[in-house]
């Protein structure tokens, strides 16, 4: 009951301070508001961006590996010269992997180039043309809005057929059903057999909506695939870990390429976990920046709260003397002022949280992805505010609790 009484009285005193000294209190709370806004807005963007990126990365498949020329890495110290002369993966290597591997469930081959595409008088420039093998849709997400996927015969023979993205369909065909129509690529006409389901742009700025897919054997007939970046995509069998599959693939690829025992690998085996770890390091730096920026504002806000509480103690000195003469203990006075400081700080923090919440409504149109103010970040904002209030209000509260009741009552005369 005593604690509840203290909470109610402290809350009322905090409201009274806000009403009686509006400008002074608001200016003092501004630092808390700005600090909480800075920290929570950074963490809200951080969490939303992290979720969007990791969702995008995980859509590639957690049990999928990518055999490529270049290893995935980030940073200015990337030793590109070590990998420059490596050969690109080949379709024949994918076929050998399927024959030899006991851990691989499915494998697919892909390579991409940018070309202009045409339909009658309509044209689109530098459209990504992705050549894929038959089982590409068994490993990667590939939903169709209309039409169908390549048949095994079309893939094997390298027929001149194409599956186009929704953006290609909208811009080239402008309301006409593209399935069954022609599209001109590489100076040749291909039959459109399907349209991919609209998925929107990812946080990396990529989407199937603006791509065209063709059979790999058709791509090989019109392109010099030796000089184009290519990828072998492999998916593990159920119960097989990526590490098990990777260990086996290293041996198979070295055998296929006849590498001597002491020679370095002439290929890279990449997985989504590499990207996740790189972004974890980046997000850790962003979080530190958020705390650093918000920390200065919170420091200023803390001094503001302390100033309010010193003034409050001064104005209520005689009241403290009366309370102590009537038997109020030191801890009662201490907690009364301490709770008041915490309530004032939480008020400033709540205003900062409300600003962040309002801004999340406009985030999708500005940032192209949705910001979500999570309960964890709301809780963090309130806890940090309360901690700042506790820290900045302790000395004034302690001073108030140590006042001599006779001297305190005499101050009103």
mmCIF file of C-alpha atoms in Angstrom:
data_model
loop_
_atom_site.group_PDB
_atom_site.id
_atom_site.type_symbol
_atom_site.label_atom_id
_atom_site.label_comp_id
_atom_site.label_asym_id
_atom_site.label_seq_id
_atom_site.Cartn_x
_atom_site.Cartn_y
_atom_site.Cartn_z
ATOM 1 C CA UNK A 1 0.000 0.000 0.000
ATOM 2 C CA UNK A 2 2.848 2.390 0.859
ATOM 3 C CA UNK A 3 4.513 1.774 -2.527
ATOM 4 C CA UNK A 4 1.199 2.299 -4.343
ATOM 5 C CA UNK A 5 0.631 5.540 -2.428
ATOM 6 C CA UNK A 6 4.143 6.679 -3.352
ATOM 7 C CA UNK A 7 3.544 5.876 -7.008
ATOM 8 C CA UNK A 8 0.270 7.807 -7.116
ATOM 9 C CA UNK A 9 1.697 10.827 -5.275
ATOM 10 C CA UNK A 10 4.837 10.869 -7.426
ATOM 11 C CA UNK A 11 2.787 10.636 -10.607
ATOM 12 C CA UNK A 12 0.597 13.540 -9.469
ATOM 13 C CA UNK A 13 3.661 15.636 -8.565
ATOM 14 C CA UNK A 14 5.138 14.900 -12.010
ATOM 15 C CA UNK A 15 1.903 15.990 -13.703
ATOM 16 C CA UNK A 16 1.803 19.084 -11.488
ATOM 17 C CA UNK A 17 5.383 19.978 -12.489
ATOM 18 C CA UNK A 18 4.362 19.663 -16.140
ATOM 19 C CA UNK A 19 1.265 21.842 -15.673
ATOM 20 C CA UNK A 20 2.739 24.547 -13.407
ATOM 21 C CA UNK A 21 6.104 24.890 -15.185
ATOM 22 C CA UNK A 22 5.245 23.872 -18.742
ATOM 23 C CA UNK A 23 8.133 25.483 -20.604
ATOM 24 C CA UNK A 24 10.805 24.513 -18.068
ATOM 25 C CA UNK A 25 9.601 20.926 -17.827
ATOM 26 C CA UNK A 26 9.115 20.462 -21.586
ATOM 27 C CA UNK A 27 12.564 21.843 -22.375
ATOM 28 C CA UNK A 28 14.090 19.551 -19.755
ATOM 29 C CA UNK A 29 12.229 16.514 -21.130
ATOM 30 C CA UNK A 30 13.189 17.378 -24.714
ATOM 31 C CA UNK A 31 16.594 15.714 -24.267
ATOM 32 C CA UNK A 32 14.953 12.474 -23.115
ATOM 33 C CA UNK A 33 12.487 12.627 -26.014
ATOM 34 C CA UNK A 34 15.205 13.192 -28.615
ATOM 35 C CA UNK A 35 17.444 10.532 -27.069
ATOM 36 C CA UNK A 36 14.736 7.861 -26.969
ATOM 37 C CA UNK A 37 13.602 8.839 -30.481
ATOM 38 C CA UNK A 38 17.185 8.519 -31.789
ATOM 39 C CA UNK A 39 17.836 5.139 -30.172
ATOM 40 C CA UNK A 40 14.449 3.532 -30.831
ATOM 41 C CA UNK A 41 14.201 4.837 -34.415
ATOM 42 C CA UNK A 42 17.641 3.357 -35.170
ATOM 43 C CA UNK A 43 16.671 0.045 -33.570
ATOM 44 C CA UNK A 44 13.302 0.019 -35.366
ATOM 45 C CA UNK A 45 14.983 0.543 -38.744
ATOM 46 C CA UNK A 46 17.679 -1.923 -37.716
ATOM 47 C CA UNK A 47 15.202 -4.674 -36.713
ATOM 48 C CA UNK A 48 12.927 -4.149 -39.722
ATOM 49 C CA UNK A 49 15.840 -4.072 -42.170
ATOM 50 C CA UNK A 50 17.454 -7.096 -40.534
ATOM 51 C CA UNK A 51 14.208 -9.080 -40.754
ATOM 52 C CA UNK A 52 13.695 -8.072 -44.386
ATOM 53 C CA UNK A 53 17.274 -8.926 -45.380
ATOM 54 C CA UNK A 54 17.371 -12.229 -43.514
ATOM 55 C CA UNK A 55 13.979 -13.193 -44.917
ATOM 56 C CA UNK A 56 15.308 -12.437 -48.397
ATOM 57 C CA UNK A 57 18.501 -14.407 -47.770
ATOM 58 C CA UNK A 58 16.663 -17.351 -46.223
ATOM 59 C CA UNK A 59 14.360 -17.490 -49.253
ATOM 60 C CA UNK A 60 17.409 -18.776 -51.157
ATOM 61 C CA UNK A 61 17.243 -21.875 -48.977
ATOM 62 C CA UNK A 62 19.009 -22.816 -45.766
ATOM 63 C CA UNK A 63 19.971 -26.234 -47.181
ATOM 64 C CA UNK A 64 21.300 -24.868 -50.468
ATOM 65 C CA UNK A 65 24.912 -24.268 -51.546
ATOM 66 C CA UNK A 66 26.187 -22.231 -54.512
ATOM 67 C CA UNK A 67 29.282 -23.353 -56.422
ATOM 68 C CA UNK A 68 30.815 -20.310 -58.103
ATOM 69 C CA UNK A 69 34.042 -18.721 -59.253
ATOM 70 C CA UNK A 70 34.009 -15.971 -56.618
ATOM 71 C CA UNK A 71 33.627 -16.483 -52.839
ATOM 72 C CA UNK A 72 31.087 -14.298 -51.076
ATOM 73 C CA UNK A 73 32.809 -11.756 -48.870
ATOM 74 C CA UNK A 74 32.599 -8.103 -47.913
ATOM 75 C CA UNK A 75 35.258 -5.490 -47.232
ATOM 76 C CA UNK A 76 37.974 -3.477 -48.940
ATOM 77 C CA UNK A 77 40.573 -6.217 -48.385
ATOM 78 C CA UNK A 78 38.824 -8.688 -50.725
ATOM 79 C CA UNK A 79 41.676 -10.451 -52.633
ATOM 80 C CA UNK A 80 39.963 -10.497 -56.036
ATOM 81 C CA UNK A 81 43.249 -11.131 -57.877
ATOM 82 C CA UNK A 82 43.457 -14.608 -56.318
ATOM 83 C CA UNK A 83 40.207 -15.656 -57.958
ATOM 84 C CA UNK A 84 40.326 -13.759 -61.245
ATOM 85 C CA UNK A 85 41.800 -16.614 -63.317
ATOM 86 C CA UNK A 86 39.526 -19.313 -61.913
ATOM 87 C CA UNK A 87 37.288 -21.042 -64.481
ATOM 88 C CA UNK A 88 33.537 -20.584 -64.325
ATOM 89 C CA UNK A 89 31.443 -23.626 -63.297
ATOM 90 C CA UNK A 90 30.184 -25.740 -66.208
ATOM 91 C CA UNK A 91 27.009 -27.694 -66.935
ATOM 92 C CA UNK A 92 29.122 -30.849 -67.288
ATOM 93 C CA UNK A 93 30.400 -30.331 -63.721
ATOM 94 C CA UNK A 94 26.832 -30.132 -62.441
ATOM 95 C CA UNK A 95 26.039 -33.388 -64.229
ATOM 96 C CA UNK A 96 29.102 -35.070 -62.683
ATOM 97 C CA UNK A 97 28.073 -33.877 -59.211
ATOM 98 C CA UNK A 98 24.654 -35.481 -59.649
ATOM 99 C CA UNK A 99 26.314 -38.753 -60.679
ATOM 100 C CA UNK A 100 28.905 -38.885 -57.884
ATOM 101 C CA UNK A 101 27.284 -37.213 -54.875
ATOM 102 C CA UNK A 102 25.487 -39.114 -52.120
ATOM 103 C CA UNK A 103 24.446 -35.928 -50.263
ATOM 104 C CA UNK A 104 22.969 -33.801 -53.076
ATOM 105 C CA UNK A 105 19.224 -34.133 -53.653
ATOM 106 C CA UNK A 106 18.799 -31.664 -56.537
ATOM 107 C CA UNK A 107 21.178 -29.580 -58.630
ATOM 108 C CA UNK A 108 20.619 -26.755 -61.114
ATOM 109 C CA UNK A 109 22.722 -24.505 -63.305
ATOM 110 C CA UNK A 110 22.197 -20.825 -64.023
ATOM 111 C CA UNK A 111 23.934 -17.896 -65.663
ATOM 112 C CA UNK A 112 22.781 -14.370 -66.405
ATOM 113 C CA UNK A 113 23.393 -11.586 -68.925
ATOM 114 C CA UNK A 114 21.728 -8.262 -69.666
ATOM 115 C CA UNK A 115 20.158 -7.714 -73.108
ATOM 116 C CA UNK A 116 17.611 -5.499 -74.839
ATOM 117 C CA UNK A 117 14.277 -7.207 -75.522
ATOM 118 C CA UNK A 118 11.535 -6.370 -78.020
ATOM 119 C CA UNK A 119 7.902 -7.042 -78.806
ATOM 120 C CA UNK A 120 6.769 -5.360 -82.011
ATOM 121 C CA UNK A 121 7.530 -1.634 -81.488
ATOM 122 C CA UNK A 122 7.994 -1.913 -77.733
ATOM 123 C CA UNK A 123 11.472 -2.223 -76.239
ATOM 124 C CA UNK A 124 13.115 -2.649 -72.819
ATOM 125 C CA UNK A 125 16.836 -2.156 -72.282
ATOM 126 C CA UNK A 126 19.362 -4.207 -70.326
ATOM 127 C CA UNK A 127 16.873 -6.798 -69.061
ATOM 128 C CA UNK A 128 18.419 -9.654 -67.015
ATOM 129 C CA UNK A 129 18.220 -12.850 -69.114
ATOM 130 C CA UNK A 130 18.668 -15.876 -66.833
ATOM 131 C CA UNK A 131 19.549 -19.206 -68.455
ATOM 132 C CA UNK A 132 18.540 -22.079 -66.150
ATOM 133 C CA UNK A 133 18.584 -25.866 -66.204
ATOM 134 C CA UNK A 134 15.468 -28.013 -65.915
ATOM 135 C CA UNK A 135 15.441 -28.466 -62.127
ATOM 136 C CA UNK A 136 15.951 -24.795 -61.225
ATOM 137 C CA UNK A 137 12.327 -24.488 -60.065
ATOM 138 C CA UNK A 138 12.774 -27.445 -57.678
ATOM 139 C CA UNK A 139 15.432 -25.575 -55.692
ATOM 140 C CA UNK A 140 14.565 -21.896 -56.018
ATOM 141 C CA UNK A 141 11.166 -20.321 -55.413
ATOM 142 C CA UNK A 142 9.494 -20.075 -58.815
ATOM 143 C CA UNK A 143 5.743 -19.388 -58.830
ATOM 144 C CA UNK A 144 3.892 -18.741 -62.079
ATOM 145 C CA UNK A 145 0.981 -16.361 -62.588
ATOM 146 C CA UNK A 146 0.184 -17.683 -66.058
ATOM 147 C CA UNK A 147 1.426 -20.348 -68.428
ATOM 148 C CA UNK A 148 3.827 -23.143 -67.499
ATOM 149 C CA UNK A 149 7.450 -24.059 -66.764
ATOM 150 C CA UNK A 150 9.900 -25.579 -69.271
ATOM 151 C CA UNK A 151 9.303 -29.234 -70.160
ATOM 152 C CA UNK A 152 12.270 -31.655 -69.928
ATOM 153 C CA UNK A 153 12.273 -31.881 -73.739
ATOM 154 C CA UNK A 154 12.439 -28.076 -74.136
ATOM 155 C CA UNK A 155 15.294 -27.872 -71.645
ATOM 156 C CA UNK A 156 17.230 -30.761 -73.220
ATOM 157 C CA UNK A 157 16.827 -29.559 -76.807
ATOM 158 C CA UNK A 158 17.329 -25.896 -75.911
ATOM 159 C CA UNK A 159 14.077 -24.768 -77.508
ATOM 160 C CA UNK A 160 13.544 -21.050 -78.091
ATOM 161 C CA UNK A 161 11.033 -20.563 -75.263
ATOM 162 C CA UNK A 162 10.945 -17.996 -72.435
ATOM 163 C CA UNK A 163 9.239 -17.281 -69.120
ATOM 164 C CA UNK A 164 8.945 -13.553 -68.440
ATOM 165 C CA UNK A 165 8.413 -11.467 -65.301
ATOM 166 C CA UNK A 166 5.262 -9.423 -64.662
ATOM 167 C CA UNK A 167 7.070 -6.104 -65.264
ATOM 168 C CA UNK A 168 8.201 -7.368 -68.668
ATOM 169 C CA UNK A 169 4.636 -8.460 -69.458
ATOM 170 C CA UNK A 170 3.173 -5.103 -68.414
ATOM 171 C CA UNK A 171 5.678 -2.899 -70.230
ATOM 172 C CA UNK A 172 6.140 -4.876 -73.443
ATOM 173 C CA UNK A 173 2.651 -6.295 -73.956
ATOM 174 C CA UNK A 174 0.610 -3.529 -72.264
ATOM 175 C CA UNK A 175 -2.518 -5.431 -71.315
ATOM 176 C CA UNK A 176 -2.228 -8.198 -73.912
ATOM 177 C CA UNK A 177 -1.838 -11.767 -72.617
ATOM 178 C CA UNK A 178 1.836 -12.507 -73.436
ATOM 179 C CA UNK A 179 1.538 -16.309 -73.238
ATOM 180 C CA UNK A 180 1.743 -17.657 -76.781
ATOM 181 C CA UNK A 181 3.209 -14.405 -78.127
ATOM 182 C CA UNK A 182 6.752 -13.827 -79.397
ATOM 183 C CA UNK A 183 9.583 -11.934 -77.703
ATOM 184 C CA UNK A 184 12.796 -10.913 -79.447
ATOM 185 C CA UNK A 185 16.082 -11.538 -77.583
ATOM 186 C CA UNK A 186 19.620 -11.938 -79.004
ATOM 187 C CA UNK A 187 18.153 -10.905 -82.353
ATOM 188 C CA UNK A 188 15.967 -14.043 -82.363
ATOM 189 C CA UNK A 189 12.317 -14.673 -81.604
ATOM 190 C CA UNK A 190 11.293 -16.850 -78.664
ATOM 191 C CA UNK A 191 7.861 -18.144 -77.643
ATOM 192 C CA UNK A 192 6.574 -16.846 -74.287
ATOM 193 C CA UNK A 193 5.267 -19.883 -72.369
ATOM 194 C CA UNK A 194 4.803 -18.392 -68.883
ATOM 195 C CA UNK A 195 4.701 -15.324 -66.635
ATOM 196 C CA UNK A 196 6.152 -15.376 -63.111
ATOM 197 C CA UNK A 197 3.982 -14.382 -60.176
ATOM 198 C CA UNK A 198 4.513 -10.787 -59.038
ATOM 199 C CA UNK A 199 6.757 -10.662 -55.967
ATOM 200 C CA UNK A 200 7.873 -7.022 -55.739
ATOM 201 C CA UNK A 201 11.350 -5.648 -55.295
ATOM 202 C CA UNK A 202 13.577 -7.098 -52.587
ATOM 203 C CA UNK A 203 15.649 -4.998 -50.176
ATOM 204 C CA UNK A 204 18.596 -5.679 -52.495
ATOM 205 C CA UNK A 205 16.686 -4.118 -55.411
ATOM 206 C CA UNK A 206 16.258 -7.446 -57.214
ATOM 207 C CA UNK A 207 13.100 -9.189 -58.400
ATOM 208 C CA UNK A 208 11.909 -11.882 -60.776
ATOM 209 C CA UNK A 209 9.371 -9.323 -62.001
ATOM 210 C CA UNK A 210 11.891 -7.746 -64.388
ATOM 211 C CA UNK A 211 13.682 -10.922 -65.501
ATOM 212 C CA UNK A 212 13.369 -13.367 -68.362
ATOM 213 C CA UNK A 213 14.174 -17.077 -67.957
ATOM 214 C CA UNK A 214 15.284 -19.317 -70.820
ATOM 215 C CA UNK A 215 16.542 -22.954 -70.991
ATOM 216 C CA UNK A 216 20.274 -23.219 -70.326
ATOM 217 C CA UNK A 217 20.865 -25.198 -73.539
ATOM 218 C CA UNK A 218 19.274 -22.398 -75.576
ATOM 219 C CA UNK A 219 21.465 -19.890 -73.733
ATOM 220 C CA UNK A 220 24.545 -21.951 -74.577
ATOM 221 C CA UNK A 221 23.628 -21.873 -78.254
ATOM 222 C CA UNK A 222 23.570 -18.043 -78.454
ATOM 223 C CA UNK A 223 26.101 -16.996 -75.781
ATOM 224 C CA UNK A 224 29.780 -17.598 -75.067
ATOM 225 C CA UNK A 225 29.096 -19.083 -71.637
ATOM 226 C CA UNK A 226 32.822 -19.456 -70.840
ATOM 227 C CA UNK A 227 33.038 -15.724 -70.084
ATOM 228 C CA UNK A 228 29.763 -15.303 -68.228
ATOM 229 C CA UNK A 229 29.366 -15.653 -64.477
ATOM 230 C CA UNK A 230 27.615 -18.939 -63.762
ATOM 231 C CA UNK A 231 26.451 -20.868 -60.716
ATOM 232 C CA UNK A 232 25.800 -24.493 -59.821
ATOM 233 C CA UNK A 233 23.056 -24.614 -57.187
ATOM 234 C CA UNK A 234 22.840 -27.766 -55.063
ATOM 235 C CA UNK A 235 20.278 -28.767 -52.447
ATOM 236 C CA UNK A 236 21.005 -31.261 -49.689
ATOM 237 C CA UNK A 237 19.068 -34.450 -49.137
ATOM 238 C CA UNK A 238 16.824 -34.584 -46.037
ATOM 239 C CA UNK A 239 18.913 -35.114 -42.902
ATOM 240 C CA UNK A 240 22.145 -33.960 -44.563
ATOM 241 C CA UNK A 241 23.786 -30.829 -43.158
ATOM 242 C CA UNK A 242 25.390 -28.134 -45.306
ATOM 243 C CA UNK A 243 28.797 -28.981 -43.807
ATOM 244 C CA UNK A 244 28.462 -32.645 -44.818
ATOM 245 C CA UNK A 245 27.418 -31.700 -48.328
ATOM 246 C CA UNK A 246 30.147 -29.079 -48.598
ATOM 247 C CA UNK A 247 32.888 -31.498 -47.546
ATOM 248 C CA UNK A 248 31.783 -33.984 -50.179
ATOM 249 C CA UNK A 249 31.433 -31.315 -52.884
ATOM 250 C CA UNK A 250 34.969 -30.034 -52.292
ATOM 251 C CA UNK A 251 36.316 -33.539 -52.979
ATOM 252 C CA UNK A 252 34.109 -34.034 -56.048
ATOM 253 C CA UNK A 253 34.975 -30.646 -57.598
ATOM 254 C CA UNK A 254 38.699 -31.124 -56.990
ATOM 255 C CA UNK A 255 38.445 -34.554 -58.613
ATOM 256 C CA UNK A 256 36.499 -33.217 -61.616
ATOM 257 C CA UNK A 257 39.064 -30.445 -62.156
ATOM 258 C CA UNK A 258 41.988 -32.795 -61.466
ATOM 259 C CA UNK A 259 43.586 -30.480 -58.903
ATOM 260 C CA UNK A 260 46.872 -31.682 -57.300
ATOM 261 C CA UNK A 261 46.719 -32.420 -53.535
ATOM 262 C CA UNK A 262 48.539 -29.223 -52.533
ATOM 263 C CA UNK A 263 46.806 -26.928 -55.026
ATOM 264 C CA UNK A 264 44.248 -24.385 -53.798
ATOM 265 C CA UNK A 265 40.594 -24.882 -54.697
ATOM 266 C CA UNK A 266 39.730 -23.292 -58.044
ATOM 267 C CA UNK A 267 36.113 -22.741 -57.008
ATOM 268 C CA UNK A 268 34.092 -21.312 -54.129
ATOM 269 C CA UNK A 269 31.248 -23.007 -52.290
ATOM 270 C CA UNK A 270 29.016 -20.278 -50.883
ATOM 271 C CA UNK A 271 26.043 -20.437 -48.535
ATOM 272 C CA UNK A 272 23.541 -17.943 -47.137
ATOM 273 C CA UNK A 273 25.095 -18.174 -43.665
ATOM 274 C CA UNK A 274 28.089 -16.197 -45.017
ATOM 275 C CA UNK A 275 25.826 -13.253 -45.848
ATOM 276 C CA UNK A 276 23.988 -13.520 -42.538
ATOM 277 C CA UNK A 277 27.262 -13.301 -40.593
ATOM 278 C CA UNK A 278 28.445 -10.316 -42.652
ATOM 279 C CA UNK A 279 25.209 -8.439 -41.992
ATOM 280 C CA UNK A 280 25.329 -9.346 -38.283
ATOM 281 C CA UNK A 281 28.654 -7.479 -38.041
ATOM 282 C CA UNK A 282 27.218 -4.523 -39.956
ATOM 283 C CA UNK A 283 24.102 -4.363 -37.782
ATOM 284 C CA UNK A 284 26.249 -4.460 -34.622
ATOM 285 C CA UNK A 285 28.041 -1.300 -35.819
ATOM 286 C CA UNK A 286 24.706 0.377 -36.639
ATOM 287 C CA UNK A 287 23.428 -0.447 -33.143
ATOM 288 C CA UNK A 288 26.518 1.144 -31.563
ATOM 289 C CA UNK A 289 26.022 4.281 -33.677
ATOM 290 C CA UNK A 290 22.396 4.450 -32.495
ATOM 291 C CA UNK A 291 23.430 4.234 -28.843
ATOM 292 C CA UNK A 292 26.196 6.795 -29.403
ATOM 293 C CA UNK A 293 23.887 9.353 -31.038
ATOM 294 C CA UNK A 294 21.053 8.819 -28.577
ATOM 295 C CA UNK A 295 23.439 8.729 -25.616
ATOM 296 C CA UNK A 296 24.340 12.406 -25.925
ATOM 297 C CA UNK A 297 20.691 13.447 -26.004
ATOM 298 C CA UNK A 298 19.926 11.209 -23.025
ATOM 299 C CA UNK A 299 22.847 12.757 -21.130
ATOM 300 C CA UNK A 300 21.432 16.240 -21.741
ATOM 301 C CA UNK A 301 17.966 14.981 -20.811
ATOM 302 C CA UNK A 302 19.351 13.466 -17.613
ATOM 303 C CA UNK A 303 20.804 16.822 -16.561
ATOM 304 C CA UNK A 304 17.435 18.381 -17.363
ATOM 305 C CA UNK A 305 15.602 15.923 -15.110
ATOM 306 C CA UNK A 306 18.165 16.499 -12.333
ATOM 307 C CA UNK A 307 17.650 20.261 -12.642
ATOM 308 C CA UNK A 308 13.858 19.887 -12.385
ATOM 309 C CA UNK A 309 14.231 17.709 -9.297
ATOM 310 C CA UNK A 310 16.635 20.117 -7.541
ATOM 311 C CA UNK A 311 14.168 22.952 -8.168
ATOM 312 C CA UNK A 312 11.296 20.732 -6.978
ATOM 313 C CA UNK A 313 13.146 19.893 -3.759
ATOM 314 C CA UNK A 314 13.849 23.598 -3.185
ATOM 315 C CA UNK A 315 10.207 24.580 -3.766
ATOM 316 C CA UNK A 316 8.866 21.823 -1.486
ATOM 317 C CA UNK A 317 11.412 22.059 1.331
ATOM 318 C CA UNK A 318 8.856 23.154 3.920
ATOM 319 C CA UNK A 319 6.486 20.387 2.809
ATOM 320 C CA UNK A 320 9.290 17.864 3.297
ATOM 321 C CA UNK A 321 9.854 19.255 6.800
ATOM 322 C CA UNK A 322 6.173 18.841 7.669
ATOM 323 C CA UNK A 323 6.138 15.266 6.294
ATOM 324 C CA UNK A 324 9.222 14.329 8.336
ATOM 325 C CA UNK A 325 7.824 15.969 11.504
ATOM 326 C CA UNK A 326 4.717 13.802 11.106
ATOM 327 C CA UNK A 327 6.861 10.654 11.041
ATOM 328 C CA UNK A 328 7.777 10.206 7.348
ATOM 329 C CA UNK A 329 10.927 8.111 7.037
ATOM 330 C CA UNK A 330 13.939 9.101 4.950
ATOM 331 C CA UNK A 331 13.300 6.286 2.461
ATOM 332 C CA UNK A 332 9.709 7.545 1.973
ATOM 333 C CA UNK A 333 10.951 11.004 0.958
ATOM 334 C CA UNK A 334 13.715 9.445 -1.171
ATOM 335 C CA UNK A 335 11.318 7.184 -3.067
ATOM 336 C CA UNK A 336 8.742 9.957 -3.469
ATOM 337 C CA UNK A 337 11.155 12.211 -5.359
ATOM 338 C CA UNK A 338 12.848 9.304 -7.115
ATOM 339 C CA UNK A 339 9.543 8.027 -8.516
ATOM 340 C CA UNK A 340 8.718 11.571 -9.623
ATOM 341 C CA UNK A 341 11.998 11.757 -11.583
ATOM 342 C CA UNK A 342 11.294 8.359 -13.164
ATOM 343 C CA UNK A 343 7.765 9.399 -14.176
ATOM 344 C CA UNK A 344 9.049 12.623 -15.751
ATOM 345 C CA UNK A 345 11.689 10.688 -17.721
ATOM 346 C CA UNK A 346 9.137 8.095 -18.852
ATOM 347 C CA UNK A 347 6.868 10.913 -20.085
ATOM 348 C CA UNK A 348 9.707 12.181 -22.287
ATOM 349 C CA UNK A 349 10.428 8.649 -23.465
ATOM 350 C CA UNK A 350 6.785 7.986 -24.358
ATOM 351 C CA UNK A 351 6.710 11.133 -26.511
ATOM 352 C CA UNK A 352 9.814 9.855 -28.342
ATOM 353 C CA UNK A 353 8.180 6.453 -28.850
ATOM 354 C CA UNK A 354 5.003 8.093 -30.188
ATOM 355 C CA UNK A 355 7.041 10.037 -32.770
ATOM 356 C CA UNK A 356 8.709 6.797 -33.911
ATOM 357 C CA UNK A 357 5.305 5.063 -34.073
ATOM 358 C CA UNK A 358 3.842 7.859 -36.212
ATOM 359 C CA UNK A 359 6.812 7.755 -38.600
ATOM 360 C CA UNK A 360 6.389 4.001 -39.141
ATOM 361 C CA UNK A 361 3.130 4.747 -41.006
ATOM 362 C CA UNK A 362 5.079 6.636 -43.692
ATOM 363 C CA UNK A 363 8.015 4.254 -43.864
ATOM 364 C CA UNK A 364 6.858 2.009 -46.709
ATOM 365 C CA UNK A 365 6.471 4.874 -49.195
ATOM 366 C CA UNK A 366 9.810 6.434 -48.179
ATOM 367 C CA UNK A 367 12.058 3.385 -47.606
ATOM 368 C CA UNK A 368 10.338 0.761 -49.811
ATOM 369 C CA UNK A 369 9.970 -1.603 -46.864
ATOM 370 C CA UNK A 370 7.748 -1.636 -43.816
ATOM 371 C CA UNK A 371 9.006 -0.454 -40.436
ATOM 372 C CA UNK A 372 7.536 -2.156 -37.388
ATOM 373 C CA UNK A 373 7.867 -0.756 -33.859
ATOM 374 C CA UNK A 374 8.160 -3.995 -31.919
ATOM 375 C CA UNK A 375 7.136 -4.564 -28.299
ATOM 376 C CA UNK A 376 10.804 -5.232 -27.503
ATOM 377 C CA UNK A 377 11.778 -1.746 -28.690
ATOM 378 C CA UNK A 378 8.854 -0.137 -26.840
ATOM 379 C CA UNK A 379 9.935 -1.934 -23.670
ATOM 380 C CA UNK A 380 13.550 -0.867 -24.288
ATOM 381 C CA UNK A 381 12.474 2.781 -24.666
ATOM 382 C CA UNK A 382 10.507 2.748 -21.409
ATOM 383 C CA UNK A 383 13.276 0.943 -19.489
ATOM 384 C CA UNK A 384 16.006 3.313 -20.738
ATOM 385 C CA UNK A 385 13.811 6.328 -19.848
ATOM 386 C CA UNK A 386 13.169 4.948 -16.370
ATOM 387 C CA UNK A 387 16.882 4.257 -15.875
ATOM 388 C CA UNK A 388 17.808 7.821 -16.878
ATOM 389 C CA UNK A 389 15.157 9.145 -14.499
ATOM 390 C CA UNK A 390 16.472 6.924 -11.720
ATOM 391 C CA UNK A 391 20.059 7.968 -12.322
ATOM 392 C CA UNK A 392 19.459 11.705 -12.668
ATOM 393 C CA UNK A 393 16.912 11.883 -9.838
ATOM 394 C CA UNK A 394 18.890 10.015 -7.195
ATOM 395 C CA UNK A 395 21.084 12.884 -5.901
ATOM 396 C CA UNK A 396 18.209 15.411 -5.577
ATOM 397 C CA UNK A 397 16.042 12.710 -3.956
ATOM 398 C CA UNK A 398 18.806 11.734 -1.549
ATOM 399 C CA UNK A 399 19.347 15.388 -0.647
ATOM 400 C CA UNK A 400 15.611 15.798 0.058
ATOM 401 C CA UNK A 401 15.544 12.679 2.262
ATOM 402 C CA UNK A 402 18.425 14.021 4.385
ATOM 403 C CA UNK A 403 16.906 17.418 5.174
ATOM 404 C CA UNK A 404 16.521 18.311 8.860
ATOM 405 C CA UNK A 405 12.769 18.660 9.494
ATOM 406 C CA UNK A 406 13.176 21.787 11.709
ATOM 407 C CA UNK A 407 15.414 23.557 9.180
ATOM 408 C CA UNK A 408 13.114 22.484 6.375
ATOM 409 C CA UNK A 409 9.954 23.887 8.023
ATOM 410 C CA UNK A 410 11.784 27.111 8.953
ATOM 411 C CA UNK A 411 12.574 27.722 5.246
ATOM 412 C CA UNK A 412 8.977 28.788 4.601
ATOM 413 C CA UNK A 413 9.192 31.696 7.004
#
